Amino acid sequence: MTPSKLYVDGLCKKYGQVTALEPTQLEVAQGEFLTLLGPSGSGKTTLLQLICGLVEATSGRILIDGQDQSDVPVYRRDIGLVFQHYALFPHLTVAENIGFPLRMRGRPSAEIKTRVAAALDMVHLGHLAGRFPRELSGGQQQRVALARCFVYQPSIILMDEPLGALDKKLRDHMQIEIKRLHRDSGATIVYVTHDQDEALALSDRICLMNHARIEQLGTPQDIYRKPRTAFAADFIGISNIFRGTFRTEGERICLETPQGVFRLPSECAPTGDGGGLVVRPEQLQLGGRPENALAGLVRETVYAGSETRIIVRSAGDQDVTLRLPSHQRAPAMGETVTIGWDSNAAVLVP
Amino acid sequence: MSVASSSSTEGAAPLAPRSARVRLTATWLVAPGLAFLAVFFLYPVASLLFLSVTDPEGGGWSLRSFARIASTDVYLRVLGITFRVAGSTAVLSLLIGYPLAYWIASLSEAVRNRALLFVVVPFWTSYLVKTFAWMLILGRNGVINKLLMGAHVVDGPLPLLQNEFGVMVGMVHSMVPLAVITMLPVLTSIDRRLVSAAQTLGASPSHAFWMVYFKLSLPGVTAAGLLVFISSLGFFIVPAFLGGPQQTMLAQLIITQISELLNWSFAGALAVMMLATALAAFWIYDRVFGMSSISGGASVETDGKLRRVGIEALALLASASEALAAGARAVLGRRVTAGLLPAASWLIIAFLVLPTLLVIPIGFTSSEFLSFPPPGYSVRWFDTYFSSPLWIAATLRSFGVAFATALVSTVIGAAAAIALAGSRTRFGGAIFAFFLAPMIVPRVVIAVGMFYLFARLGLVATNTGLVIGHSVLALPFTVVTVTAILKTYDPRLDQAAATLGANRARTLAYVTVPIIRGGLVAAFLFAFITSFDELTIAIFISGGIATTLPKQMWDDMILQLNPTLAAVSTVVFVVVTALLLVAQRLRRTA
Ligand SMILES: Nc1ncnc2c1ncn2[C@@H]1O[C@H](COP(=O)(O)OP(=O)(O)OP(=O)(O)O)[C@@H](O)[C@H]1O
Ligand SMILES: [Mg+2]
């Protein structure tokens, strides 16, 4: 890995009794796109605010390029922050908003002019330079916020749910735009989102947060294929989780669940009395003679264009979801089916 | 009901005319208020205008009164003094009020409401009580001179009264609460994340404050400056007691002209000058900043040269204050500089609250004199107060008049507020502004006009006259209070009541009024307080026998200061503060 650009060392934040962020360790590489993903209140915004210096840490430190930032005030850190609600200055025009960070850095006005123009072109808003923020649509305001952040080329850019207020179509478009800006600028980006699809689409690595802690950190593939906890499995993608207790059958260890006794994947280290087996919907097969099988009643079939989602009610009233390519014939509702998976397609979680 | 028996066509049709009728009745609720203000506010002020251009002897048109003002040095000087005092009061009140408002706005909501009491209580405290307190503090034998001489800092007493210093202290002390209360809604509506954003973009705290926060707070600052300036124009209590002959202000001149010289048309001309100044200030304000910013609405930015020059100026201010802040940090350390704002805010609060509290220990003095600290404590001055038929009659009259005023203005004001709550038209906005006008037109102007009208109606020296006059002044407060409550009222409840079979009157009686009851009681209490310590109208309308408590205090203060005044002040202060705290609580929990 390239040397770390941003190093978060034992960072912790408490508001009175509330712990907003447990002591946290995090390393972000030069030019990396890291996403903080997690439910509301899991400490994502707190972590961003600590990194850029808007709130003071209870303990721990932050290093940028190996330099301790504890005594560097917000406005001297080489960091850009894009706010969830844009935080454009209502009393300044679009061009003045974008020029603001340059002006604060004492750049000559000729340089400000050309760089603002370039930034406006970059987000395709050259024709709106003289407007005030309230005269722009949500998507346009968002692009001004992006331009205002990229224009002074901070080496680290933090984004707090920048697309949260936009509709689906605009979000998709802006995701591509952000990806392009990232590639062109070479900046290191830490990005916060609620939206797992957005996280999977954009990130080099995802940092999954829960209860003010990092739950799991890894590439999107890693987290999707090898969730380390039931929470991680549940939060990203659709997961079927079968919970039960361990039992030794011959030389293999199995998991005994209300839905049946299932074999564990070969590479796993069961600890404690029991756990859960995570099986993704696309790993489930309909019919055939799989290693692990269970029977159930088809309760619902949902046609979704490229695929059909089938929900099967199994023993213990647990719903199991599987995906079929739409060209395959889907079973009828109420039909009894057998579904199963290869042992190594499942993941064991505590 | 009849629904079952009516034919299907009848069942569907009545919808349209019915809703039109409902709207009509709701709108009519504004009529009593409009009529009341038209007769007792608009007409008297307008007739004052006529009076000022009428020849006192011949009765024809004449500009003699104005010519006399223009050609007499004394009057021009008084005009100049009035302007200067009002202008410096506005500037100083903003300078002192802004840090306090900024600090209060930065507090969390629960704490903010508590801190706000330190501004609201001085705001509603009677000017007479405040001025009386300053006389005790600044006088030759006052608290300050005693302290200084006791510590041998000075040999003889400093002249702190009967001069411009005394007037400015009294004026600023009276007006800072108004400035803070006017600015605060704008300050609290500023999105503090914008300041954070500016800092992440590289703005130092000074730059972020001046170029973002301060810029966005300007509508509130200018509105506060305007209101303080206009209110100060009509002051007479403070200059009368804290100033000398060199600090005579316009309102004092008007009072003398009427109560001593009985020169109506000349008093009218002076009042018109004051009104014209107030209106001119409004007009200039509207030109430069736009009226919308007065109501705390977002100022609408338009691109122009002025705006850009303003931004440049703020950038310069920011750089200057950044250097200053860096210097302060270097000398005092980071920790101390961070504590400067709260410390300054508490100092300002002490300045607003403590002087008035002084009247309480002095009211309980055992001595014949108004010295502080009292040599001993007793209730003898309260005895004097309560056994004086004059004071008791005045007190009872004030309570009675305040009660009637509160009743009248709450009923009229609430009806108007309910009528206006539904309307979002420009027309409704204009009517709302009209209801606020008595708060903005200098009181002395209203009082003179009213006196002229009441003299012809035989209402001078009557309780009815007092109640009418005070109701005019109290109406703006009741309308504003009830309007604020109605903003939180869900109009769908009215519709629900209507679909359940309640007609408009029953909806009002069984749904609307019970729900907004807290706000109505708060409005009632605000009106009560307004009347209870009102002096200007009382000076003109309450003749010899029909004197009110503030009028009696005024007469006594002119005659001679005595400890009974301190006892009376204590009672007034306690009554007003208690009612105010109840009103504040009701307004919030409603
Ligand atoms: N200023 C504050 N004072 C007290 N508690 C706070 C403060 N800011 C955040 N918290 C608490 O810290 C925890 C983490 O908050 P944070 O804003 O970091 O969550 P988040 O992951 O960004 O959530 P969301 O997705 O809703 O934005 C929450 O429990 C929150 O209530
Ligand atoms: Mg957040």
Short mmCIF file of N, CA and C in Angstrom, two decimals, chain B residues 162-215:
data_model
loop_
_atom_site.label_atom_id
_atom_site.label_comp_id
_atom_site.label_asym_id
_atom_site.label_seq_id
_atom_site.Cartn_x
_atom_site.Cartn_y
_atom_site.Cartn_z
N GLN B 162 -27.55 65.36 35.60
CA GLN B 162 -27.79 66.69 35.04
C GLN B 162 -26.82 67.01 33.91
N ASN B 163 -26.38 66.00 33.21
CA ASN B 163 -25.50 66.25 32.06
C ASN B 163 -25.68 65.14 31.03
N GLU B 164 -24.96 65.26 29.94
CA GLU B 164 -25.12 64.30 28.84
C GLU B 164 -24.75 62.88 29.28
N PHE B 165 -23.75 62.77 30.15
CA PHE B 165 -23.35 61.44 30.62
C PHE B 165 -24.54 60.73 31.26
N GLY B 166 -25.19 61.43 32.19
CA GLY B 166 -26.33 60.83 32.87
C GLY B 166 -27.41 60.41 31.88
N VAL B 167 -27.72 61.29 30.93
CA VAL B 167 -28.76 60.97 29.95
C VAL B 167 -28.37 59.73 29.15
N MET B 168 -27.11 59.68 28.69
CA MET B 168 -26.70 58.55 27.86
C MET B 168 -26.75 57.24 28.65
N VAL B 169 -26.31 57.28 29.90
CA VAL B 169 -26.37 56.06 30.71
C VAL B 169 -27.82 55.58 30.81
N GLY B 170 -28.72 56.50 31.14
CA GLY B 170 -30.12 56.13 31.29
C GLY B 170 -30.74 55.64 29.99
N MET B 171 -30.45 56.34 28.91
CA MET B 171 -31.03 55.97 27.61
C MET B 171 -30.53 54.60 27.17
N VAL B 172 -29.21 54.42 27.23
CA VAL B 172 -28.64 53.16 26.75
C VAL B 172 -29.15 52.01 27.62
N HIS B 173 -29.20 52.25 28.92
CA HIS B 173 -29.70 51.22 29.82
C HIS B 173 -31.13 50.84 29.46
N SER B 174 -31.92 51.82 29.06
CA SER B 174 -33.31 51.54 28.70
C SER B 174 -33.44 50.86 27.34
N MET B 175 -32.50 51.14 26.43
CA MET B 175 -32.70 50.70 25.04
C MET B 175 -31.95 49.42 24.66
N VAL B 176 -30.92 49.03 25.42
CA VAL B 176 -30.20 47.81 25.06
C VAL B 176 -31.14 46.60 24.99
N PRO B 177 -32.08 46.44 25.95
CA PRO B 177 -32.98 45.29 25.83
C PRO B 177 -33.77 45.29 24.52
N LEU B 178 -34.25 46.46 24.10
CA LEU B 178 -34.99 46.52 22.83
C LEU B 178 -34.09 46.10 21.67
N ALA B 179 -32.84 46.59 21.69
CA ALA B 179 -31.91 46.23 20.61
C ALA B 179 -31.69 44.72 20.58
N VAL B 180 -31.48 44.12 21.74
CA VAL B 180 -31.21 42.68 21.78
C VAL B 180 -32.43 41.90 21.31
N ILE B 181 -33.60 42.29 21.81
CA ILE B 181 -34.82 41.55 21.46
C ILE B 181 -35.11 41.65 19.96
N THR B 182 -34.79 42.79 19.36
CA THR B 182 -35.02 42.94 17.92
C THR B 182 -34.01 42.13 17.11
N MET B 183 -32.76 42.10 17.55
CA MET B 183 -31.73 41.40 16.77
C MET B 183 -31.84 39.89 16.87
N LEU B 184 -32.27 39.44 18.05
CA LEU B 184 -32.13 38.02 18.35
C LEU B 184 -32.76 37.06 17.34
N PRO B 185 -33.99 37.33 16.85
CA PRO B 185 -34.57 36.39 15.90
C PRO B 185 -33.70 36.21 14.65
N VAL B 186 -33.09 37.30 14.18
CA VAL B 186 -32.22 37.18 13.01
C VAL B 186 -30.98 36.37 13.36
N LEU B 187 -30.40 36.65 14.51
CA LEU B 187 -29.18 35.95 14.90
C LEU B 187 -29.41 34.46 15.09
N THR B 188 -30.53 34.10 15.72
CA THR B 188 -30.76 32.67 15.95
C THR B 188 -31.10 31.95 14.65
N SER B 189 -31.56 32.69 13.64
CA SER B 189 -31.91 32.00 12.39
C SER B 189 -30.71 31.80 11.49
N ILE B 190 -29.56 32.37 11.86
CA ILE B 190 -28.37 32.17 11.02
C ILE B 190 -27.86 30.74 11.21
N ASP B 191 -27.61 30.09 10.10
CA ASP B 191 -27.11 28.72 10.13
C ASP B 191 -25.64 28.73 10.52
N ARG B 192 -25.36 28.25 11.74
CA ARG B 192 -23.97 28.33 12.22
C ARG B 192 -23.05 27.41 11.43
N ARG B 193 -23.62 26.47 10.68
CA ARG B 193 -22.76 25.62 9.87
C ARG B 193 -22.05 26.42 8.80
N LEU B 194 -22.65 27.57 8.42
CA LEU B 194 -21.99 28.41 7.42
C LEU B 194 -20.66 28.92 7.97
N VAL B 195 -20.62 29.19 9.26
CA VAL B 195 -19.37 29.66 9.87
C VAL B 195 -18.35 28.53 9.87
N SER B 196 -18.81 27.32 10.21
CA SER B 196 -17.91 26.17 10.13
C SER B 196 -17.40 26.00 8.71
N ALA B 197 -18.33 26.12 7.76
CA ALA B 197 -17.96 25.94 6.36
C ALA B 197 -16.87 26.94 5.99
N ALA B 198 -17.06 28.20 6.39
CA ALA B 198 -16.07 29.22 6.06
C ALA B 198 -14.71 28.83 6.63
N GLN B 199 -14.71 28.27 7.84
CA GLN B 199 -13.42 27.92 8.44
C GLN B 199 -12.76 26.75 7.73
N THR B 200 -13.56 25.75 7.34
CA THR B 200 -12.93 24.64 6.61
C THR B 200 -12.40 25.13 5.27
N LEU B 201 -12.95 26.23 4.76
CA LEU B 201 -12.47 26.76 3.47
C LEU B 201 -11.27 27.68 3.67
N GLY B 202 -10.83 27.82 4.90
CA GLY B 202 -9.60 28.58 5.12
C GLY B 202 -9.79 29.94 5.76
N ALA B 203 -11.02 30.27 6.16
CA ALA B 203 -11.24 31.56 6.81
C ALA B 203 -10.87 31.46 8.28
N SER B 204 -10.10 32.43 8.77
CA SER B 204 -9.79 32.46 10.19
C SER B 204 -11.08 32.75 10.94
N PRO B 205 -11.14 32.48 12.24
CA PRO B 205 -12.37 32.77 12.98
C PRO B 205 -12.84 34.20 12.77
N SER B 206 -11.91 35.17 12.71
CA SER B 206 -12.31 36.57 12.48
C SER B 206 -12.97 36.73 11.12
N HIS B 207 -12.34 36.17 10.09
CA HIS B 207 -12.91 36.28 8.75
C HIS B 207 -14.26 35.59 8.68
N ALA B 208 -14.35 34.41 9.28
CA ALA B 208 -15.62 33.68 9.24
C ALA B 208 -16.71 34.50 9.93
N PHE B 209 -16.36 35.15 11.04
CA PHE B 209 -17.37 35.94 11.74
C PHE B 209 -17.80 37.14 10.91
N TRP B 210 -16.85 37.97 10.51
CA TRP B 210 -17.22 39.22 9.84
C TRP B 210 -17.82 38.99 8.46
N MET B 211 -17.20 38.09 7.69
CA MET B 211 -17.62 37.98 6.29
C MET B 211 -18.83 37.09 6.12
N VAL B 212 -19.14 36.26 7.12
CA VAL B 212 -20.32 35.40 6.99
C VAL B 212 -21.36 35.73 8.07
N TYR B 213 -21.01 35.49 9.32
CA TYR B 213 -22.02 35.65 10.37
C TYR B 213 -22.49 37.09 10.49
N PHE B 214 -21.54 38.00 10.62
CA PHE B 214 -21.92 39.40 10.81
C PHE B 214 -22.70 39.91 9.60
N LYS B 215 -22.23 39.57 8.42
CA LYS B 215 -22.92 40.01 7.20
C LYS B 215 -24.37 39.53 7.22
#
